[in-house]
Coordinates of C-alpha atoms in Angstrom, one line a residue:
Chain A
M943 CA 0.0 -0.1 0.2
F944 CA 1.0 3.5 -0.6
L945 CA 3.1 4.9 2.5
E946 CA 2.2 1.4 4.4
G947 CA 0.0 3.6 6.8
Y948 CA 2.5 5.9 7.8
G949 CA 0.9 8.9 6.0
P950 CA 0.0 10.9 8.9
L951 CA 3.0 10.2 10.7
I952 CA 5.2 11.7 7.5
A953 CA 2.4 14.5 7.1
S954 CA 2.9 15.8 10.6
G955 CA 7.0 15.6 10.1
T956 CA 6.5 17.6 6.8
W957 CA 4.6 19.9 8.8
A958 CA 7.2 20.2 11.7
T959 CA 9.7 20.9 8.9
V960 CA 8.0 23.5 7.3
K961 CA 7.3 25.4 10.4
L962 CA 10.5 25.3 11.3
A963 CA 12.0 26.7 8.1
L964 CA 9.7 29.4 8.1
L965 CA 9.9 30.4 11.7
S966 CA 13.7 30.2 11.6
L967 CA 13.5 32.3 8.3
A968 CA 11.6 35.1 9.7
A969 CA 13.8 35.0 13.2
S970 CA 17.2 35.2 10.9
V971 CA 15.8 37.8 8.4
L972 CA 15.3 40.2 11.6
I973 CA 18.8 39.3 12.8
G974 CA 20.1 40.0 9.4
L975 CA 18.7 43.4 9.3
V976 CA 19.8 44.2 12.9
G977 CA 23.4 42.7 12.0
A978 CA 23.6 44.7 8.9
S979 CA 22.5 47.6 10.5
A980 CA 25.3 47.2 13.0
K981 CA 27.8 46.5 10.5
L982 CA 27.2 49.7 8.7
S983 CA 26.8 51.6 11.7
A984 CA 29.2 54.6 12.8
N985 CA 29.7 52.6 16.2
R986 CA 33.3 50.9 16.1
A987 CA 32.1 48.7 18.9
L988 CA 29.1 47.5 17.2
R989 CA 30.7 47.3 13.6
G990 CA 33.3 44.7 15.4
L991 CA 30.8 42.8 17.3
A992 CA 29.2 42.4 14.0
T993 CA 32.2 41.3 12.1
G994 CA 33.0 38.8 14.8
Y995 CA 29.7 37.1 14.6
T996 CA 29.6 36.7 10.8
T997 CA 33.1 35.6 10.6
L998 CA 33.0 33.2 13.5
I999 CA 29.6 31.5 12.3
R1000 CA 30.2 31.4 8.6
S1001 CA 33.6 29.6 9.4
I1002 CA 32.2 26.8 11.6
P1003 CA 30.0 24.2 10.3
D1004 CA 26.1 24.4 11.2
L1005 CA 25.8 21.1 12.7
V1006 CA 28.7 21.8 14.9
I1007 CA 27.3 25.0 16.2
M1008 CA 24.0 23.5 16.3
L1009 CA 25.0 20.5 18.9
L1010 CA 27.4 23.0 20.8
L1011 CA 24.5 25.4 21.6
F1012 CA 22.0 22.5 22.4
Y1013 CA 24.1 20.5 24.6
S1014 CA 25.7 23.6 26.5
I1015 CA 22.2 25.4 27.0
Q1016 CA 20.9 22.0 28.4
M1017 CA 24.1 21.8 30.8
L1018 CA 23.6 25.6 31.8
L1019 CA 20.0 25.1 32.1
N1020 CA 20.5 21.9 34.3
E1021 CA 23.3 23.8 36.5
F1022 CA 20.7 26.7 37.1
T1023 CA 17.5 24.3 37.8
E1024 CA 20.0 22.3 40.2
Y1025 CA 21.0 25.3 41.9
L1026 CA 17.1 26.6 42.4
Q1027 CA 16.4 22.7 43.3
L1028 CA 13.8 22.9 40.6
E1029 CA 13.1 19.8 38.3
Q1030 CA 15.2 19.5 35.0
I1031 CA 13.8 21.3 32.3
D1032 CA 14.6 19.8 28.9
I1033 CA 14.9 22.0 25.9
D1034 CA 12.4 21.5 23.2
P1035 CA 14.2 20.3 20.0
F1036 CA 11.7 22.3 18.2
V1037 CA 12.6 25.7 20.0
A1038 CA 16.3 24.7 20.0
G1039 CA 16.2 24.1 16.4
V1040 CA 14.5 27.6 15.5
V1041 CA 17.0 29.2 17.8
T1042 CA 20.2 27.7 16.6
L1043 CA 19.0 27.9 12.9
A1044 CA 18.3 31.7 13.3
F1045 CA 21.5 32.3 14.9
I1046 CA 23.3 30.5 12.2
Y1047 CA 21.5 31.9 9.3
G1048 CA 21.3 35.3 10.7
A1049 CA 25.0 35.6 10.1
Y1050 CA 24.7 34.7 6.5
F1051 CA 21.5 37.3 6.1
T1052 CA 23.4 39.8 7.8
E1053 CA 25.8 39.4 5.0
T1054 CA 23.4 39.7 2.3
F1055 CA 21.4 42.7 3.5
R1056 CA 24.9 44.6 4.2
G1057 CA 25.8 44.1 0.4
A1058 CA 22.2 45.0 -0.6
F1059 CA 22.1 48.4 1.7
Q1060 CA 25.2 49.5 0.0
S1061 CA 24.0 49.2 -3.3
V1062 CA 21.1 51.6 -2.9
P1063 CA 22.4 54.9 -4.2
R1064 CA 23.2 57.4 -1.3
G1065 CA 21.7 60.1 -3.3
Q1066 CA 18.3 58.2 -2.6
L1067 CA 18.6 58.4 0.9
E1068 CA 19.6 62.0 0.7
A1069 CA 16.5 63.0 -1.4
A1070 CA 14.4 61.0 1.1
V1071 CA 16.0 63.0 4.2
A1072 CA 15.6 66.2 2.1
Y1073 CA 11.6 65.6 1.9
G1074 CA 11.7 65.6 5.6
M1075 CA 11.1 61.9 6.2
G1076 CA 12.5 60.7 9.7
P1077 CA 14.7 57.6 9.7
W1078 CA 12.1 55.1 9.8
K1079 CA 10.3 56.6 7.1
V1080 CA 13.2 56.7 5.1
F1081 CA 14.0 52.9 5.9
R1082 CA 10.3 52.0 5.0
R1083 CA 9.7 54.0 1.8
V1084 CA 12.7 54.1 0.0
L1085 CA 15.8 52.0 1.7
F1086 CA 13.8 48.7 2.4
P1087 CA 11.9 48.3 -1.0
Q1088 CA 15.1 49.1 -3.1
M1089 CA 17.3 47.1 -0.9
M1090 CA 15.1 44.3 -1.4
R1091 CA 15.7 44.2 -5.3
F1092 CA 19.7 43.7 -4.7
A1093 CA 18.9 41.2 -1.7
L1094 CA 16.4 38.9 -3.0
P1095 CA 18.7 36.6 -5.0
G1096 CA 20.8 36.5 -1.7
I1097 CA 17.9 35.7 0.0
G1098 CA 16.4 33.0 -2.2
N1099 CA 19.9 31.3 -2.2
N1100 CA 20.0 31.4 1.9
W1101 CA 16.5 30.0 2.2
Q1102 CA 17.4 27.0 -0.2
V1103 CA 20.3 26.3 2.2
L1104 CA 18.3 26.7 5.4
I1105 CA 15.5 24.4 4.1
K1106 CA 18.1 21.8 3.5
A1107 CA 20.0 22.4 6.9
T1108 CA 16.4 21.8 8.6
A1109 CA 17.2 18.1 8.0
L1110 CA 20.0 18.2 10.5
V1111 CA 17.6 19.4 13.4
S1112 CA 16.5 15.7 13.5
I1113 CA 20.0 14.8 14.9
I1114 CA 19.0 17.0 18.2
G1115 CA 15.7 15.0 18.2
L1116 CA 13.1 16.9 16.3
S1117 CA 10.3 14.7 14.6
D1118 CA 10.6 16.2 11.2
V1119 CA 10.4 14.6 7.8
V1120 CA 13.7 12.8 8.2
K1121 CA 12.7 11.3 11.5
A1122 CA 9.5 10.4 10.4
T1123 CA 10.5 8.7 7.3
Q1124 CA 13.4 6.9 9.1
D1125 CA 10.8 5.6 11.6
A1126 CA 8.4 4.5 8.7
G1127 CA 11.4 2.8 7.2
K1128 CA 12.2 1.3 10.6
G1129 CA 8.6 -0.1 11.1
S1130 CA 8.4 -1.4 7.6
M1131 CA 12.0 -2.6 6.7
Q1132 CA 11.8 -0.8 3.7
F1133 CA 14.4 1.7 4.6
F1134 CA 15.2 2.7 0.7
Y1135 CA 11.3 3.4 -0.1
F1136 CA 10.8 5.9 2.7
T1137 CA 14.3 7.7 2.5
V1138 CA 13.0 8.2 -1.1
V1139 CA 9.7 9.5 0.0
G1140 CA 11.7 12.0 2.3
A1141 CA 13.6 13.0 -0.4
L1142 CA 10.7 13.7 -2.7
I1143 CA 9.2 15.9 0.2
Y1144 CA 12.2 18.1 0.3
L1145 CA 12.3 18.2 -3.7
A1146 CA 8.9 19.3 -3.8
I1147 CA 9.4 22.0 -1.1
T1148 CA 12.6 23.5 -2.8
T1149 CA 10.6 23.6 -6.1
V1150 CA 7.5 25.4 -4.8
S1151 CA 10.1 27.8 -3.1
N1152 CA 11.6 28.3 -6.6
V1153 CA 8.7 29.3 -8.3
A1154 CA 7.6 31.9 -5.6
L1155 CA 11.0 33.4 -5.6
M1156 CA 10.9 34.0 -9.2
R1157 CA 7.3 35.6 -8.8
L1158 CA 8.8 37.8 -5.7
E1159 CA 11.9 38.9 -8.0
R1160 CA 9.4 39.9 -10.7
R1161 CA 7.7 41.8 -8.3
Y1162 CA 10.5 43.9 -6.8
S1163 CA 12.2 44.2 -10.2
V1164 CA 9.2 46.1 -11.6
G1165 CA 10.3 49.3 -13.2
V1166 CA 14.1 48.1 -13.8
R1167 CA 15.0 47.5 -17.4
K1168 CA 17.1 44.5 -18.1
A1169 CA 20.3 44.8 -20.1
E1170 CA 19.3 43.5 -23.7
L1171 CA 21.9 41.2 -25.0
Chain B
M650 CA 39.5 21.9 29.4
I651 CA 43.5 21.3 29.6
E652 CA 42.5 17.5 30.7
I653 CA 40.3 17.0 27.9
V654 CA 43.0 18.3 25.5
Q655 CA 45.8 16.2 27.2
E656 CA 43.8 13.2 27.1
Y657 CA 42.0 13.5 23.7
W658 CA 44.3 15.5 21.5
Q659 CA 45.5 12.6 19.6
A660 CA 42.0 11.4 18.8
Y661 CA 41.1 14.9 17.7
L662 CA 43.9 15.2 15.4
W663 CA 44.6 12.0 13.7
N664 CA 44.2 8.4 15.5
D665 CA 41.9 7.1 18.2
G666 CA 44.1 4.2 19.0
G667 CA 43.3 2.2 16.0
Q668 CA 42.0 4.1 13.0
L669 CA 42.2 7.2 11.3
S670 CA 40.1 9.8 13.1
G671 CA 39.5 13.4 13.9
L672 CA 41.1 16.0 11.7
A673 CA 42.9 13.4 9.6
M674 CA 39.3 11.7 9.0
T675 CA 37.7 15.1 8.3
L676 CA 40.6 15.9 5.6
W677 CA 40.7 12.4 3.9
L678 CA 36.8 12.3 3.4
L679 CA 36.9 16.0 2.0
V680 CA 39.7 15.3 -0.3
I681 CA 38.4 12.2 -1.5
S682 CA 34.9 13.3 -2.3
V683 CA 35.9 16.6 -3.7
A684 CA 38.4 15.1 -5.8
I685 CA 35.9 12.4 -7.3
G686 CA 33.3 15.1 -7.8
F687 CA 35.9 17.5 -9.9
V688 CA 36.8 14.6 -12.2
M689 CA 33.4 13.9 -12.9
S690 CA 31.9 17.3 -12.9
V691 CA 34.1 18.6 -15.7
P692 CA 32.5 16.4 -18.3
L693 CA 29.2 16.8 -16.9
A694 CA 29.4 20.5 -17.2
V695 CA 30.1 20.1 -21.1
A696 CA 27.2 17.7 -21.3
R697 CA 25.0 20.2 -19.4
V698 CA 25.5 23.1 -21.7
S699 CA 25.2 20.7 -25.0
K700 CA 22.5 21.8 -27.5
N701 CA 21.1 18.3 -27.5
P702 CA 18.4 18.0 -25.0
W703 CA 18.8 14.3 -24.5
V704 CA 22.3 14.9 -23.3
R705 CA 21.4 18.0 -21.2
G706 CA 18.2 16.6 -20.0
P707 CA 19.8 13.9 -17.8
V708 CA 22.4 16.1 -16.4
W709 CA 19.9 18.7 -15.5
F710 CA 17.6 16.3 -13.5
Y711 CA 20.9 14.8 -11.6
T712 CA 21.9 18.3 -10.5
Y713 CA 18.2 19.2 -9.9
V714 CA 17.6 16.3 -7.5
F715 CA 21.0 16.6 -5.6
R716 CA 20.7 20.2 -5.3
G717 CA 17.1 20.1 -4.1
T718 CA 17.5 17.3 -1.3
P719 CA 19.6 17.7 1.8
L720 CA 23.0 16.0 2.0
Y721 CA 21.8 14.1 5.0
I722 CA 19.0 12.4 3.2
Q723 CA 21.2 11.5 0.5
L724 CA 23.7 10.0 3.2
L725 CA 20.8 8.3 4.8
L726 CA 19.9 6.7 1.2
F727 CA 23.2 5.3 0.8
Y728 CA 23.9 4.2 4.2
T729 CA 20.4 2.8 5.3
G730 CA 18.4 2.7 2.1
V731 CA 20.7 1.1 -0.4
Y732 CA 22.3 -1.4 2.1
S733 CA 18.5 -2.5 3.1
L734 CA 17.7 -3.7 -0.7
S735 CA 18.1 -7.2 -1.4
V736 CA 20.0 -6.6 -4.5
V737 CA 22.9 -5.2 -2.5
Q738 CA 22.8 -7.9 0.3
S739 CA 22.9 -10.8 -2.2
S740 CA 25.9 -9.4 -4.0
D741 CA 29.3 -9.9 -2.2
L742 CA 30.9 -6.8 -3.9
L743 CA 28.1 -4.4 -3.3
N744 CA 27.5 -5.8 0.3
T745 CA 31.2 -5.2 1.4
F746 CA 31.0 -1.6 -0.1
F747 CA 28.0 -0.5 1.3
R748 CA 28.4 -1.9 4.8
E749 CA 31.6 0.6 5.4
G750 CA 29.8 4.0 6.6
F751 CA 32.9 5.6 5.2
N752 CA 32.1 4.3 1.6
C753 CA 28.7 5.5 1.8
A754 CA 29.7 8.8 3.4
A755 CA 32.3 9.4 0.4
L756 CA 29.8 8.4 -2.3
A757 CA 27.2 10.4 -1.1
F758 CA 29.3 13.6 -0.7
A759 CA 31.3 13.0 -4.1
L760 CA 27.6 12.8 -5.8
N761 CA 26.4 16.0 -3.8
T762 CA 29.4 18.3 -4.7
C763 CA 29.5 16.8 -8.2
A764 CA 26.0 18.2 -8.7
Y765 CA 26.9 21.7 -7.3
T766 CA 30.4 21.9 -9.4
T767 CA 28.7 21.0 -12.6
E768 CA 26.3 23.8 -12.1
I769 CA 29.4 26.1 -11.4
F770 CA 31.2 24.9 -14.2
A771 CA 28.6 24.9 -16.5
G772 CA 27.8 28.4 -15.5
A773 CA 31.4 29.5 -16.4
I774 CA 31.6 27.6 -19.8
R775 CA 28.2 29.4 -20.5
S776 CA 30.2 32.8 -20.0
T777 CA 33.0 32.1 -22.0
P778 CA 34.1 35.3 -24.1
H779 CA 32.7 34.9 -27.7
G780 CA 35.9 35.9 -29.1
E781 CA 37.8 32.9 -27.5
I782 CA 35.9 30.5 -29.2
E783 CA 36.1 32.5 -32.6
A784 CA 39.7 32.4 -32.1
A785 CA 40.0 28.6 -31.6
R786 CA 37.6 28.3 -34.6
A787 CA 40.0 30.5 -36.7
Y788 CA 42.9 28.4 -35.8
G789 CA 41.2 25.3 -37.1
M790 CA 40.5 23.5 -33.8
S791 CA 38.3 20.6 -33.9
T792 CA 35.5 20.7 -31.1
F793 CA 37.5 18.1 -28.9
T794 CA 40.9 20.4 -29.3
M795 CA 39.0 23.6 -28.5
Y796 CA 37.3 22.3 -25.4
R797 CA 40.9 20.9 -24.3
R798 CA 42.9 23.8 -25.0
V799 CA 40.6 27.0 -24.7
I800 CA 37.2 26.5 -23.2
I801 CA 37.8 24.0 -20.3
P802 CA 40.9 25.8 -19.1
S803 CA 39.4 29.3 -19.2
M804 CA 36.3 28.0 -17.7
L805 CA 38.3 26.5 -14.7
R806 CA 39.7 30.3 -14.2
R807 CA 36.5 31.9 -14.1
A808 CA 35.2 29.3 -12.0
L809 CA 38.0 29.4 -9.1
P810 CA 36.3 31.6 -6.7
F811 CA 32.9 30.2 -6.7
Y812 CA 34.8 26.3 -6.6
G813 CA 36.6 27.6 -3.4
N814 CA 33.4 28.5 -1.6
E815 CA 32.1 25.1 -2.9
V816 CA 35.0 23.2 -1.2
I817 CA 34.4 25.3 1.9
L818 CA 30.8 24.3 1.9
M819 CA 31.7 20.8 1.5
L820 CA 34.0 20.9 4.6
H821 CA 31.1 21.9 6.7
A822 CA 29.0 19.4 5.0
T823 CA 31.2 16.6 6.0
T824 CA 30.2 16.9 9.7
V825 CA 26.8 14.6 8.9
A826 CA 29.4 11.9 8.2
F827 CA 29.3 11.0 12.1
T828 CA 25.5 9.5 11.4
A829 CA 27.3 6.8 9.3
T830 CA 29.8 6.0 12.1
V831 CA 32.6 7.8 10.4
P832 CA 35.2 8.8 13.1
D833 CA 35.5 12.5 11.8
I834 CA 36.1 15.7 14.0
L835 CA 32.7 15.5 15.3
K836 CA 32.3 11.9 16.0
V837 CA 35.2 12.5 18.3
A838 CA 33.7 15.6 19.8
R839 CA 30.4 13.6 20.5
D840 CA 32.3 10.5 22.1
V841 CA 34.5 13.3 24.2
N842 CA 30.8 14.9 25.3
S843 CA 29.3 11.7 26.3
A844 CA 32.6 10.6 28.2
T845 CA 33.3 13.8 30.3
Y846 CA 29.8 15.8 29.9
A847 CA 32.1 19.0 29.3
S848 CA 29.9 19.6 26.0
F849 CA 31.1 23.3 25.7
E850 CA 34.7 22.1 25.6
A851 CA 34.2 18.9 23.5
F852 CA 32.0 20.8 20.8
G853 CA 34.4 24.0 21.0
I854 CA 37.5 22.3 20.3
A855 CA 35.9 20.7 17.2
A856 CA 34.7 24.2 16.3
A857 CA 37.9 25.5 16.4
L858 CA 39.4 22.6 14.3
Y859 CA 37.0 23.4 11.5
A860 CA 37.4 27.0 11.8
V861 CA 41.0 26.5 11.2
I862 CA 40.7 24.2 8.3
A863 CA 38.2 26.7 6.7
F864 CA 40.7 29.7 7.1
F865 CA 43.4 27.7 5.9
L866 CA 41.1 26.8 2.8
V867 CA 40.2 30.4 1.9
W868 CA 44.1 31.2 2.4
L869 CA 44.9 28.3 -0.1
F870 CA 42.4 29.4 -2.6
R871 CA 43.4 33.3 -2.4
R872 CA 46.8 31.8 -3.5
C873 CA 45.4 29.7 -6.3
E874 CA 43.7 32.8 -7.5
M875 CA 46.6 35.1 -7.3
H876 CA 48.4 32.7 -9.4
W877 CA 46.0 31.7 -12.1
L878 CA 43.9 34.8 -12.0
A879 CA 47.0 37.0 -12.2
F880 CA 46.1 38.3 -15.5
L881 CA 43.2 39.8 -14.4
K882 CA 45.0 42.2 -11.8
P883 CA 45.1 45.8 -12.8
Q884 CA 48.2 46.3 -14.9
S885 CA 51.1 49.0 -13.9
H886 CA 53.3 49.7 -16.8

């Protein structure tokens, strides 16, 4: 039979993966915007901090950061609860996954947004200030919409990498697509079949996001003439 | 911290008392998969830009599937999936090959990096300056000679910065090998973690080792770029 009765398990795993990816995307975009502003700020300490963060995170594999944070935070939490004589609190793998993925991909988004912010012509910002717009309005009306045009290809890349990185969160115990298909494989002794099912689900997710990204790119490049070859 | 370094430095670097482990294992896995991936990706890239859809199509499909799914799933497919097939279990040769976690990891990594490298190289071939091909034709080169003497060398030069990136991403990707029981840096770190419960130190040392390799690779590729892309530097007469 199709999926051997493991359909609901795999469906809930898929939902967990999609939720994990979307939440981490939202959080890492926020970190990226803050990080890029820090990198471009006039304050040297802020710049140094942001540069240290992006350099460090991008030179260490994501799985190592994930395990490092997951186990160390659990240890710290244990010490804390022991000190207060409370019961041990186990970190939820979903929360841990969102936090670590956001922390890691925040560094990649920081670099993407930094480049995009710098590509917006200075004159545009000066014009906005000359119109009497406040800093928030300049950001919302001028800087952000133009920056997005330059940032979209990078955002798309990061998103594709982020989706594939969610597969690693099953290693710290989240019941995602990978875990569900492996459990189904164990239960039915059909590892090959169910691993292929898992791969196809990821392929479907990346294909859908490809189409969505292409649409977004078209939306944000309205009014820009492409070089005709 | 110091006790951990004193007790486990050998395991972290090259030997856990019996077999290759840690840094040496990670590098060996990286070198073998990147080497296989490179050798296969050059002809595949040429096929990828072919005008014939029957040549171009299968290569497109291969890169699409391997770039659209996580490496971890690909590793699981070879390590647990293929090994469970009855075809594999009944053949001696396949059985011995797929029983070894290292072989499965190297195979999955090579196929994965080959897919990304093929796309990088195909992109570089597409951006070959028209004049170079015209010049090769004017010299009367056959298509094969033109690829060997002109297109491929110039493509490899243009692809170098992107290829360096891919190798560093591959270094990061080798960390999933521990799930196939390959004793790489991360496997050693996990063992140290479960033996000492000093999580931060155990994984921190691993992180530092990976960062050192990454910085070394960045330096190495910058040297290569200075050597092979020297002609792009601003000239001063």
